[in-house]
Rosetta silent file (secondary structure, phi, psi, omega in degrees, C-alpha in Angstrom):
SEQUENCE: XXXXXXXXXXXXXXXXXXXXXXXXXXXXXXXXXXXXXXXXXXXXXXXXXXXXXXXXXXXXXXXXXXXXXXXXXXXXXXXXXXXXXXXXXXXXXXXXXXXXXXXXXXXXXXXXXXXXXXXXXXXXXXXXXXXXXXXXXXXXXXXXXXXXXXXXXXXXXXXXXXXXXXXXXXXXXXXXXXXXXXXXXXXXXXXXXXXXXXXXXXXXXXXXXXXXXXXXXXXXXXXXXXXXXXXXXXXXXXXXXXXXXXXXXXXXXXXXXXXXXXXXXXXXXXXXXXXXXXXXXXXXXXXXXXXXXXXXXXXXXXX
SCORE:     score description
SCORE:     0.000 S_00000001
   1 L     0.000  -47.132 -179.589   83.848   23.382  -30.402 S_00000001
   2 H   -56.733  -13.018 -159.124   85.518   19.665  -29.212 S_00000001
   3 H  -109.989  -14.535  170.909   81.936   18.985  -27.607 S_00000001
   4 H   -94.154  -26.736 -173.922   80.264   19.701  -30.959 S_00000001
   5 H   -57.611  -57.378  164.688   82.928   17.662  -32.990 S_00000001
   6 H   -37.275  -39.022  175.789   82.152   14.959  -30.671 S_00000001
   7 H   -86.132  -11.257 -179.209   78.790   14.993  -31.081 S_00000001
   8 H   -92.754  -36.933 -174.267   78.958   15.198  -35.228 S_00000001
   9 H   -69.535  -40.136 -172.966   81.549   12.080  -35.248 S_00000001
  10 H   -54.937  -40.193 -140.276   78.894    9.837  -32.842 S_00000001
  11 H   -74.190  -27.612 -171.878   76.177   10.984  -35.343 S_00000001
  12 H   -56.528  -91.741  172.221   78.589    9.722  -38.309 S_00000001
  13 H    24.944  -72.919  162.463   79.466    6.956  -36.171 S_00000001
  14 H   -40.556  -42.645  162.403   75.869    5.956  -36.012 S_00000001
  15 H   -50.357  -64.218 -166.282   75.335    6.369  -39.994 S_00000001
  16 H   -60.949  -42.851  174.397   78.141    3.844  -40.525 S_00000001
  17 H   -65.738  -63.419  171.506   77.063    1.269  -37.582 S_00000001
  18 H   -18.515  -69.611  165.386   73.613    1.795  -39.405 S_00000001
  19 H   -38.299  -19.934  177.754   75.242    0.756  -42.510 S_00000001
  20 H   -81.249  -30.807  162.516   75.888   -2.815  -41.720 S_00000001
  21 H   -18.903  -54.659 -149.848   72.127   -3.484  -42.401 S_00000001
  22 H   -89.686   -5.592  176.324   72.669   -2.907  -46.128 S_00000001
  23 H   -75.291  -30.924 -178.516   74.940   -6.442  -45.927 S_00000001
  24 H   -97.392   36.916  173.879   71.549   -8.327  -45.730 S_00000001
  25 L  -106.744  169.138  177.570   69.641   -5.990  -48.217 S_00000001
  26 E   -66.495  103.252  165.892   69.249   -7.202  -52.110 S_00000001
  27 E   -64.378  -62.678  177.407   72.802   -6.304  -53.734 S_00000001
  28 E  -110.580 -177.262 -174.805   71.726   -7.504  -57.044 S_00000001
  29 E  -155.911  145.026  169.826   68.112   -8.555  -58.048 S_00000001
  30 E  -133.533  119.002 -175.071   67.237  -10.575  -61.481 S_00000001
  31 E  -120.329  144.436 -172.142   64.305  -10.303  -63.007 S_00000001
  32 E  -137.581  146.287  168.789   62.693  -12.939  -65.596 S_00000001
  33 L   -37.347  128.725 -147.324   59.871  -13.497  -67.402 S_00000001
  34 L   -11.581   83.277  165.784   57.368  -15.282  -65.648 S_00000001
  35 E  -169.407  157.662 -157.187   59.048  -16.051  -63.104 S_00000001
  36 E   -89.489 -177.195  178.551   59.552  -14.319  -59.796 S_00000001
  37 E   -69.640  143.101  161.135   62.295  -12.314  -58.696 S_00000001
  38 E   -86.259  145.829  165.000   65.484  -13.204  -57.537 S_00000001
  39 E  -132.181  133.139  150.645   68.017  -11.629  -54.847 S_00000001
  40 E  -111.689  138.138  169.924   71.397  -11.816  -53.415 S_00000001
  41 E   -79.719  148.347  176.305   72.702   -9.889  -50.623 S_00000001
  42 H   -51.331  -26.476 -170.279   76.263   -8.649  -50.126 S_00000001
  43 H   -91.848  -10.290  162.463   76.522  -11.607  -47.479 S_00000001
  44 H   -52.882  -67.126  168.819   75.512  -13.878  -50.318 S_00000001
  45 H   -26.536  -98.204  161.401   78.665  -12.746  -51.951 S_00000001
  46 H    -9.268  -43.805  172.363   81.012  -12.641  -49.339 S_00000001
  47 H   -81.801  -45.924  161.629   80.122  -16.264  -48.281 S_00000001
  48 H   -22.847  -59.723 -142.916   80.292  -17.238  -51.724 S_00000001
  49 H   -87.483  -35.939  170.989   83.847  -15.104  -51.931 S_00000001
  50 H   -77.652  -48.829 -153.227   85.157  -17.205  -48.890 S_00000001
  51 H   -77.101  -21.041 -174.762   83.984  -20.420  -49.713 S_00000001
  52 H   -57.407  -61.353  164.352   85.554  -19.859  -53.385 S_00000001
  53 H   -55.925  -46.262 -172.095   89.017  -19.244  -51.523 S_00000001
  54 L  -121.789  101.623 -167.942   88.967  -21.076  -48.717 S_00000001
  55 L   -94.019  -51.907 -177.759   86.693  -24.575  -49.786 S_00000001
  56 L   -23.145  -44.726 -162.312   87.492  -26.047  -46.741 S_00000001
  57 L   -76.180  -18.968  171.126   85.220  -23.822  -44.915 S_00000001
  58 L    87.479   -9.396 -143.936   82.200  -24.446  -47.070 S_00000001
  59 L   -77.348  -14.656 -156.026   79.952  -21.746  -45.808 S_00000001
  60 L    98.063 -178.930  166.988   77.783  -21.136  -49.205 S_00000001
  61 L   124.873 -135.837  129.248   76.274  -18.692  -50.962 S_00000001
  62 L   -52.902  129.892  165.775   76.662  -16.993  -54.208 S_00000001
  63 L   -65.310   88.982 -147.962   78.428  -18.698  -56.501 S_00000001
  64 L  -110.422  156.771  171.280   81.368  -16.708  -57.426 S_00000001
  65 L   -99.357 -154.396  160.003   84.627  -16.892  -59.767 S_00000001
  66 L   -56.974  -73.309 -157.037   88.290  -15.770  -58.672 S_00000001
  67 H   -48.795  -38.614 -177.982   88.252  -12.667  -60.175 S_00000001
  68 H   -88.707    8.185  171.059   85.045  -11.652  -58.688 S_00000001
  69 H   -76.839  -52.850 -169.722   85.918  -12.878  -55.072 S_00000001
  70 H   -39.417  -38.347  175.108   88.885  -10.833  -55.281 S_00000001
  71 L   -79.312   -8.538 -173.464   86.210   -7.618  -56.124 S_00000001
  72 H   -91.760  -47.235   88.448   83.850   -9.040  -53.434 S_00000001
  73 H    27.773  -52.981  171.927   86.911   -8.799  -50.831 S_00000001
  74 H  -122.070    4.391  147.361   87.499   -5.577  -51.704 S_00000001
  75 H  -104.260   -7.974  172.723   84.249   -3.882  -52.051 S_00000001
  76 L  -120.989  -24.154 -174.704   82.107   -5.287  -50.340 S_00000001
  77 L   -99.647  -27.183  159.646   83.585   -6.942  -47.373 S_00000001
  78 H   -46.692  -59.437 -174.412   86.464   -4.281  -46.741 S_00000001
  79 H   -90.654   31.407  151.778   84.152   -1.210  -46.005 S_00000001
  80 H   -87.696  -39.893 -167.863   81.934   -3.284  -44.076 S_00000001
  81 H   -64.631  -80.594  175.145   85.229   -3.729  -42.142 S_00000001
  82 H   -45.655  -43.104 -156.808   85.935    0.061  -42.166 S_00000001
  83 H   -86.487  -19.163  150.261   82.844    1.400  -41.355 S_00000001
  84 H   -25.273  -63.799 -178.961   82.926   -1.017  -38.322 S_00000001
  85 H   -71.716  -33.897 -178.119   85.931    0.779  -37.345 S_00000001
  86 H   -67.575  -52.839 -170.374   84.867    4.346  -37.961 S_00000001
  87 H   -74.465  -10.665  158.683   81.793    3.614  -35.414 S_00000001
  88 H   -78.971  -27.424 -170.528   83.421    2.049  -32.873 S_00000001
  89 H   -91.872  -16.804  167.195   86.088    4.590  -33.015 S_00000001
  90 H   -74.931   -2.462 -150.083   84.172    7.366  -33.290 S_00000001
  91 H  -112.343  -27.076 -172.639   81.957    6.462  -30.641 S_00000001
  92 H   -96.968  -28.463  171.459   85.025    5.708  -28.243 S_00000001
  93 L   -68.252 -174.221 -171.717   87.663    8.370  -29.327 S_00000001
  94 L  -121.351  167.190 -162.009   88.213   11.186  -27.850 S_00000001
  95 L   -54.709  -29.693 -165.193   86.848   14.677  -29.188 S_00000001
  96 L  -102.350   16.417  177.430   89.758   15.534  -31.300 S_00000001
  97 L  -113.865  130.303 -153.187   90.565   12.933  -33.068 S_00000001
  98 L   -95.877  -15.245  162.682   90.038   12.591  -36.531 S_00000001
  99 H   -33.210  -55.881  168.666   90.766    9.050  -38.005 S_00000001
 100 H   -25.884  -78.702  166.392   86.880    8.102  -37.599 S_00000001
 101 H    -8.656  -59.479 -164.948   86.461   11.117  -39.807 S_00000001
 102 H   -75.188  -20.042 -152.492   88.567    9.347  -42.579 S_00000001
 103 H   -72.284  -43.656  173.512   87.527    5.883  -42.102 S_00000001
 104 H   -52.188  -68.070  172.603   83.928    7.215  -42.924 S_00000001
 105 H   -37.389  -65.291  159.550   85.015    8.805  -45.557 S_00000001
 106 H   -36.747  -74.353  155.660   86.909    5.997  -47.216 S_00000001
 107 H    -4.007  -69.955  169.468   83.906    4.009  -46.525 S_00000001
 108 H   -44.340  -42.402 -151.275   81.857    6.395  -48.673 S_00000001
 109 H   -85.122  -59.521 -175.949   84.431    6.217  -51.337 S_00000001
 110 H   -50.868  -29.366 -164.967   84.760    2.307  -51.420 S_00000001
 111 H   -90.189  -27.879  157.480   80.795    1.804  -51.418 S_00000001
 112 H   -11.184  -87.135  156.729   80.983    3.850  -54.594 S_00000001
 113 H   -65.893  -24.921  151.566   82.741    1.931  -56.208 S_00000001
 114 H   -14.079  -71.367 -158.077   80.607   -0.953  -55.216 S_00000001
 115 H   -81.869  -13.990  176.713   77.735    0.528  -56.447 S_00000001
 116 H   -76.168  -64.674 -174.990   79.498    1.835  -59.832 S_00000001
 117 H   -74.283    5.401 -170.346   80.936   -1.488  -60.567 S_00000001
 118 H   -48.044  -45.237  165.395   78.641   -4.047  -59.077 S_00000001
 119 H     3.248  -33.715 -168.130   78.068   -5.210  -62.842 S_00000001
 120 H   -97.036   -3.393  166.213   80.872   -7.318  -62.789 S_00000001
 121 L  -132.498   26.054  174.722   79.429   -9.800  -61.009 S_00000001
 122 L   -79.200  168.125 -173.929   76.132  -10.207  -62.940 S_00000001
 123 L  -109.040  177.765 -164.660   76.456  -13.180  -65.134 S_00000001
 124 L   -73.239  125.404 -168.793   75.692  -13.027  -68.675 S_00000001
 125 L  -103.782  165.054  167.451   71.762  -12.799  -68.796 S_00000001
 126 L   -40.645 -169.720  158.245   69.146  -14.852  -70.874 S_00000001
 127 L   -86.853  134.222 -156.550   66.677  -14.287  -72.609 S_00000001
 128 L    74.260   26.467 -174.225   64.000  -12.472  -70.502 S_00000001
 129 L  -144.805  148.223  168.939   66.445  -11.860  -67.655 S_00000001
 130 L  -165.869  129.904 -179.213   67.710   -8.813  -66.701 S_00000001
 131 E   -96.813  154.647  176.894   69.915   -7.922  -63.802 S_00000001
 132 E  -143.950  150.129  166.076   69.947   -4.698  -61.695 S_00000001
 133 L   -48.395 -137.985  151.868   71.134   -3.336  -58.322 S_00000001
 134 L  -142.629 -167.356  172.880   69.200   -3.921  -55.352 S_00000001
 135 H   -42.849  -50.817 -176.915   68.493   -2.023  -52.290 S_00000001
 136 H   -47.087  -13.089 -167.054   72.015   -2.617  -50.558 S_00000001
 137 H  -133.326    9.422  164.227   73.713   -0.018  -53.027 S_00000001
 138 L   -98.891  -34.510 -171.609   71.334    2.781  -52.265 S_00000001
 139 H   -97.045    5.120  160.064   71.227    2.293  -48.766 S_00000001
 140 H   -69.418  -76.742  159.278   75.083    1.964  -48.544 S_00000001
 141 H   -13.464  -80.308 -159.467   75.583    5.251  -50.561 S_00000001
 142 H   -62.049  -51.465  167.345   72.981    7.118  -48.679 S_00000001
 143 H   -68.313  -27.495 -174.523   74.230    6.229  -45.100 S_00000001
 144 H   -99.251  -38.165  169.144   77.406    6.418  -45.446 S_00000001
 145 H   -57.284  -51.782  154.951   77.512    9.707  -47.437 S_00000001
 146 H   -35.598  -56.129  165.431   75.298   11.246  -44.422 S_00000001
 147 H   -61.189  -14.365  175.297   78.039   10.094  -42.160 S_00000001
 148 H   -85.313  -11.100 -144.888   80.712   11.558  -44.425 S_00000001
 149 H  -113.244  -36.001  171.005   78.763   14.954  -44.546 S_00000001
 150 H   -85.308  -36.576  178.275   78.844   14.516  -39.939 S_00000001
 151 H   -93.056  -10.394  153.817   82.118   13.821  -40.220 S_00000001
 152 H   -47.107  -46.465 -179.299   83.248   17.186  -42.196 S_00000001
 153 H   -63.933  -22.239  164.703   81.491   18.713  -39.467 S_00000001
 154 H   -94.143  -13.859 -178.590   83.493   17.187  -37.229 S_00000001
 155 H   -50.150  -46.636 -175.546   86.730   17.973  -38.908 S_00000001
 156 H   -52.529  -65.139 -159.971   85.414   21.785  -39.036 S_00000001
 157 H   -45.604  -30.000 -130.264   84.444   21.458  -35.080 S_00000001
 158 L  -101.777  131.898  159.423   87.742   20.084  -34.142 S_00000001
 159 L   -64.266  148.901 -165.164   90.389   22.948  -32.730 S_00000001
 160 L   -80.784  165.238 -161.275   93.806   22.864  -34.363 S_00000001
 161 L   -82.361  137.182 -169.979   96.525   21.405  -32.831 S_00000001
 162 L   -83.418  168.493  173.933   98.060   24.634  -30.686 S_00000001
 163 L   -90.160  155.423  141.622  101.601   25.856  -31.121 S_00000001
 164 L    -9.619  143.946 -179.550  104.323   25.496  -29.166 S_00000001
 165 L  -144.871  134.462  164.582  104.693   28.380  -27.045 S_00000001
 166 L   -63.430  146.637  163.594  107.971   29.118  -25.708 S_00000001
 167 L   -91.045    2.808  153.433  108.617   29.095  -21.745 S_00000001
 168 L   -33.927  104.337 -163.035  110.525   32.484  -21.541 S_00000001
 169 L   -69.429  121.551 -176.079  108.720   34.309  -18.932 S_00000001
 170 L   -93.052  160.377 -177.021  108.540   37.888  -20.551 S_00000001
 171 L   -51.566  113.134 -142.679  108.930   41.316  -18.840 S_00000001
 172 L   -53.453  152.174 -171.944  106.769   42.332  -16.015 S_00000001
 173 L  -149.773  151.093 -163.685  104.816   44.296  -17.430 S_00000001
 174 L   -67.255   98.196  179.378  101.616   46.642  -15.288 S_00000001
 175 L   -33.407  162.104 -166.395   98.373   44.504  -14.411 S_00000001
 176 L   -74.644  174.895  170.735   94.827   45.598  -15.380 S_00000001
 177 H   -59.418  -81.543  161.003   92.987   47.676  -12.901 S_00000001
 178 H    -3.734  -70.357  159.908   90.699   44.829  -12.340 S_00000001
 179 H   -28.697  -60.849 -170.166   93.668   42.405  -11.404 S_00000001
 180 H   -65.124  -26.382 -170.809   95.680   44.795   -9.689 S_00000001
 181 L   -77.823  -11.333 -173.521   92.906   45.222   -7.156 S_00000001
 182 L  -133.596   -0.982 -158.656   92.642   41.760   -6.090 S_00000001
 183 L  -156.222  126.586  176.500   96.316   40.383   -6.983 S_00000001
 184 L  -101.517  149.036  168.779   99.567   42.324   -6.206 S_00000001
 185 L   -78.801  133.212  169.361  102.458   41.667   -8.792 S_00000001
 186 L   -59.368  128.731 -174.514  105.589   39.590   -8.380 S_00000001
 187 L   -94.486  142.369 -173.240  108.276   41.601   -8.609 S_00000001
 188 L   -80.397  162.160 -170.071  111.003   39.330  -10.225 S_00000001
 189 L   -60.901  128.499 -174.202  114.235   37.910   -8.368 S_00000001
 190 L   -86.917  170.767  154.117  116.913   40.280   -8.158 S_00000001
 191 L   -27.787  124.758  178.621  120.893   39.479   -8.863 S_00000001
 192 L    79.356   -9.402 -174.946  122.146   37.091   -6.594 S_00000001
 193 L   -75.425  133.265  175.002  118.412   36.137   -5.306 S_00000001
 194 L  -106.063  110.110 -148.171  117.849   32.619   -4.761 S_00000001
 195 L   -61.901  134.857 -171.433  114.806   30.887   -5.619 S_00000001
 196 L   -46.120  114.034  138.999  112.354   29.213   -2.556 S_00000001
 197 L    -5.205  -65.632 -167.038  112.685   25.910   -2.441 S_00000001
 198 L  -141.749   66.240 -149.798  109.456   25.096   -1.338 S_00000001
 199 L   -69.024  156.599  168.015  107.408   28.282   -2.350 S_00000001
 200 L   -53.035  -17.284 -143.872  104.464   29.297   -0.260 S_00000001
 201 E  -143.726  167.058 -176.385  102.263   30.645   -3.155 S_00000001
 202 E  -138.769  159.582 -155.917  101.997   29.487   -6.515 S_00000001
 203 E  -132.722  126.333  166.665  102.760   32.495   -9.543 S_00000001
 204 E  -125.266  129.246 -157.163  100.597   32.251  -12.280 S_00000001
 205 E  -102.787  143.516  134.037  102.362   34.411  -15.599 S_00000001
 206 E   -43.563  124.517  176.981  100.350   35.769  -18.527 S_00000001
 207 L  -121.754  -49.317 -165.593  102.269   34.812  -21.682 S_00000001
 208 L  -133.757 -166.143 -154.126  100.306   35.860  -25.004 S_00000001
 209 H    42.026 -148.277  175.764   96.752   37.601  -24.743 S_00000001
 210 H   -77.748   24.094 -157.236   95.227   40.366  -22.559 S_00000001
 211 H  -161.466   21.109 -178.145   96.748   39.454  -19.637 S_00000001
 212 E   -68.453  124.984  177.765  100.598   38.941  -21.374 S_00000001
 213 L    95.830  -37.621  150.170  103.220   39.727  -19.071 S_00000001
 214 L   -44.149  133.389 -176.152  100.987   39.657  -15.429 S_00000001
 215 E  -127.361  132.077 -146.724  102.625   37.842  -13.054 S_00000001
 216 E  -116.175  133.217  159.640   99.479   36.298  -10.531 S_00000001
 217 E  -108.665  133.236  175.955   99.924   34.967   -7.238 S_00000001
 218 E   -98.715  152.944  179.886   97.660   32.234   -5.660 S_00000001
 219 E  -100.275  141.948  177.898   97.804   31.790   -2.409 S_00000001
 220 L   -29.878  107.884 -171.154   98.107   27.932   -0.728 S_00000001
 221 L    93.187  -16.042  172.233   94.593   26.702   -1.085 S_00000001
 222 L  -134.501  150.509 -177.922   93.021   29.376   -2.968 S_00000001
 223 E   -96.042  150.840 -158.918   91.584   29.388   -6.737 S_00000001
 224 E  -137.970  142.191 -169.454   91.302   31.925   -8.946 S_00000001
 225 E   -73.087   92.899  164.140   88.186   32.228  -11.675 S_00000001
 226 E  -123.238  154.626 -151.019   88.527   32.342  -15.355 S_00000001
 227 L   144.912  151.353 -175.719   86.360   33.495  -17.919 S_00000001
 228 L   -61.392  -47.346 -172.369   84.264   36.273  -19.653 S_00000001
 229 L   -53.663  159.978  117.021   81.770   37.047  -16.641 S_00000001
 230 L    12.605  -52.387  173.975   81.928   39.606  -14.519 S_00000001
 231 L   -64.118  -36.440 -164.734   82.190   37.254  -11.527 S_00000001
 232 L   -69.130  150.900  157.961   85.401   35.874  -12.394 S_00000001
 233 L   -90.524  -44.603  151.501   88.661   37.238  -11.569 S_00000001
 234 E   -92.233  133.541 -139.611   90.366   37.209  -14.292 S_00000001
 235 L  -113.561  114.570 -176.649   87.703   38.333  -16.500 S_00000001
 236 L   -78.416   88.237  162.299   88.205   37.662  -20.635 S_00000001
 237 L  -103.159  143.983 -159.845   85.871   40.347  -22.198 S_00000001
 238 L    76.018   46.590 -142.395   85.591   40.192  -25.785 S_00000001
 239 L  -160.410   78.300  174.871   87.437   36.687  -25.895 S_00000001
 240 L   -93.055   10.358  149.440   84.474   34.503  -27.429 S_00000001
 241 L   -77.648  -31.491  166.700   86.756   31.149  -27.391 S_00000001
 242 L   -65.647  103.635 -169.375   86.555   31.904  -23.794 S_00000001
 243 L   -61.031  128.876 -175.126   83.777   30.331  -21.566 S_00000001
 244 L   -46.423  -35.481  163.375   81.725   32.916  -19.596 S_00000001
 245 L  -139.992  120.323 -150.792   83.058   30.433  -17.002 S_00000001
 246 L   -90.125  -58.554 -159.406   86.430   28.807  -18.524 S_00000001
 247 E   170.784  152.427 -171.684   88.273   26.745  -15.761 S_00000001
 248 E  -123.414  138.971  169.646   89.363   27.492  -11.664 S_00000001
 249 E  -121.066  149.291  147.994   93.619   27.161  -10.670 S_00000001
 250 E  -143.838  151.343 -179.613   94.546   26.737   -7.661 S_00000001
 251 L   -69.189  172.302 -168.628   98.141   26.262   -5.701 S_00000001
 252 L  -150.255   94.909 -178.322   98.572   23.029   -3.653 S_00000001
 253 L  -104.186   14.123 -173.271  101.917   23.976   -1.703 S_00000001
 254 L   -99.530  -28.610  175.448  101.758   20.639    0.131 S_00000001
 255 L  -110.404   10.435  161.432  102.289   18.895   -3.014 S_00000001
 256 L    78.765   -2.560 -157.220  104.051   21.764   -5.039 S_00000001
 257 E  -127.820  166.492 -170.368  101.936   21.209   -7.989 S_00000001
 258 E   -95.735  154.680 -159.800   98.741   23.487   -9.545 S_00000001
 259 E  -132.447   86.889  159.129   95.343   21.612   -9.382 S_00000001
 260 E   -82.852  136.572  172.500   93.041   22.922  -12.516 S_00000001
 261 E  -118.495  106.556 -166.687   89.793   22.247  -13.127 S_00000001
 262 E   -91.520  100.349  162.506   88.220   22.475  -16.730 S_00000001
 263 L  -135.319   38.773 -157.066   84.675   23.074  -17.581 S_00000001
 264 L  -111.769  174.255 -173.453   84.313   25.450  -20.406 S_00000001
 265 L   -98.618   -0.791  152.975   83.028   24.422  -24.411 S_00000001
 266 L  -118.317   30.924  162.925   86.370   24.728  -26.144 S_00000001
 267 L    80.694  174.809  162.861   88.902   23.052  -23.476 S_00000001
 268 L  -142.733  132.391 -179.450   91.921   24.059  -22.109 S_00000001
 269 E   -99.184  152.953  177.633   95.388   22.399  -23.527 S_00000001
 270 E   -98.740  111.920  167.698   98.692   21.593  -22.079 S_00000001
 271 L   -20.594  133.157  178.079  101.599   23.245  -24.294 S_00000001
 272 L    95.759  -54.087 -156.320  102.287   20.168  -27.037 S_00000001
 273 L   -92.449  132.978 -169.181   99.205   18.250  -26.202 S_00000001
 274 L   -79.065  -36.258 -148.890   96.587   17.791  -29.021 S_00000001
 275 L   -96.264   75.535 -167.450   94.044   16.533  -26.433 S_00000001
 276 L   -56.801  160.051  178.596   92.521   19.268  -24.270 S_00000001
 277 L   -71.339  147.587  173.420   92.083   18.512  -20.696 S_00000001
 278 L   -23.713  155.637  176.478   89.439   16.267  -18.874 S_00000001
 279 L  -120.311  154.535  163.212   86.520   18.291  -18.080 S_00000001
 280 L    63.278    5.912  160.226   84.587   18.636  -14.380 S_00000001
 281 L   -94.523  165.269  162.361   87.794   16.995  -12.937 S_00000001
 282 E  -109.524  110.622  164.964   91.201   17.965  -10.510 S_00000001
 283 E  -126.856  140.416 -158.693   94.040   17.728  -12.531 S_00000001
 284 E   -86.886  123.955 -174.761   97.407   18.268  -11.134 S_00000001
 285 E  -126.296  108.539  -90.748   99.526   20.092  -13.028 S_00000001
 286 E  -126.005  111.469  149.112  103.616   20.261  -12.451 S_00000001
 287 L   -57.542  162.441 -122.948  105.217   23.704  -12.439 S_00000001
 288 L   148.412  -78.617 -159.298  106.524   24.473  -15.425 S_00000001
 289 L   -69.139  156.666  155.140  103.507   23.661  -17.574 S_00000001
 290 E  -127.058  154.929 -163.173  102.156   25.938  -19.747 S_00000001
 291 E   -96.245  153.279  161.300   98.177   26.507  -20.420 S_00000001
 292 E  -145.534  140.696  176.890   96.529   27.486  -23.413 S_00000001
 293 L  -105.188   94.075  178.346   92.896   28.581  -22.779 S_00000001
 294 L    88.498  -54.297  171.436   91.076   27.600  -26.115 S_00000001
 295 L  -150.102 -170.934  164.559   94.150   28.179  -28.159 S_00000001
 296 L   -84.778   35.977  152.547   97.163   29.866  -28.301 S_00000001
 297 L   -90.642   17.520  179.150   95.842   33.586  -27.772 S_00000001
 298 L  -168.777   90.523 -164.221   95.541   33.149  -24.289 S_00000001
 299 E  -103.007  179.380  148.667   98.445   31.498  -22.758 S_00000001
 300 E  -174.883  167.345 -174.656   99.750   31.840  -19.459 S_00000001
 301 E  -113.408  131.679  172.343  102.736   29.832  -17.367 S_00000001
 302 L   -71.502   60.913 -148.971  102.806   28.141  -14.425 S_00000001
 303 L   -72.699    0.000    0.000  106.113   29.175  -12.575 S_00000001
């Protein structure tokens, strides 16, 4: 799901970037009796809406009053602003994050009003004149509403932030057939038992799902498979958040720490962390940590 979210926010992204066109399209248009048409563009305005404010700078344009710089300022040159920002950030973010999303939205909502109220900055017309909207307020609308309509889609796409999962290690409890055949269980530390220092092996415990309560051992150097095939070793069947091939652990005992590797289509998360982990990389992981495979229905702990 994060790799489709990703892929709905660029397309918004793209709408919105798109959208900057519509500053040099006809905002208003005036038409008069023999005589030919007229146009200004939103960047007429805008220069207009600066030079009105700031005369030093001079730049031109449409000729504007106060009131309607102030409306120029905030409808036409703000969500030119925003939608700036939704497409760089959507194009630049990360999968799961949803500001772009809004900033599109907003966008949408501000060009709206644009296009409801542009009115306000026709001037009173003659006789034989008649003002109207121009291109610039269709193709604002139209782009940016497509990008609000990619970024729902990305909202939908995006997995929820997981819960908290406690780190209480829960009660051994008897490994699948499957499991048991390739992985003997840690029996837990008796009274008075003192924990390795500098263990050989690395223990990886089942916390919530099918596999709740397994306690796993890796051996220095070797990785263990997860995922619905067949192939894997620990093998999710029926688990469709679960990648036929989800993500490989393995111990490190020279450096103490677990070295995962992520390639599946809805991540794997770090307890806390909104932000599933890098994909196709080795990332070092502290025991400790706890995993979530997709969500939280398939936890497991790193002791």
């Amino acid at each position: 799901m994060n790799r489709f979210a990703k892929t709905f926010r660029v397309l918004a992204s793209l709408c919105v970037l798109f959208n900057m066109a519509s500053l040099f399209l006809p905002a208003v248009t005036r038409t008069q009796d023999y005589y030919a048409d007229l146009a200004w563009t939103q960047m007429d305005y805008i220069r207009g809406a600066i030079s009105q404010c700031v005369p030093s700078l001079a730049i031109g344009g449409r000729e504007v009053t106060d009131d309607q710089a102030v409306w120029v300022f905030g409808f036409m040159l703000l969500p030119a602003i925003v939608s700036l920002a939704a497409g760089i950030w959507g194009i630049a973010g990360s999968q799961v994050q949803k500001m772009s999303s809004i900033l599109v939205m907003a966008s949408l909502l501000l060009y709206a009003v644009m296009a409801a109220t542009i009115g306000s900055l026709w001037p009173e017309a003659a006789a034989g004149q008649a003002y109207s909207r121009g291109a610039a307020c269709v193709a604002a609308l139209s782009l940016s509403g497509l990008g609000t309509l990619f970024s729902v889609a990305a909202l939908l796409a995006t997995p929820r932030k997981v819960k908290v999962v406690p780190n209480e290690i829960p009660q051994l409890r008897e490994v699948r057939e499957q499991v048991e055949a390739k992985y003997h269980i840690i029996a837990g530390e008796g009274p008075g038992q003192e924990a390795q220092k500098a263990p050989a092996h690395g223990v990886l415990v089942g916390l919530t799902g099918i596999y709740a309560g397994a306690e796993i051992s890796i051996a220095d150097g070797k990785e263990i498979l997860l995922g619905r095939s067949p192939r894997n070793h620990l093998v999710f069947e029926g688990q469709e958040d679960i990648s036929r091939e989800h993500c490989k652990i393995r111990w490190d005992a020279t450096r103490q720490e677990y070295v995962i590797n992520d390639y599946s289509a809805n991540g794997s998360f770090i307890k806390g962390k909104e932000d599933c982990l890098p994909q196709n990389l080795d990332i070092l992981l502290a025991p400790g940590t706890t995993i979530m495979l997709a969500d939280e229905k398939n936890t497991f702990y790193l002791k």
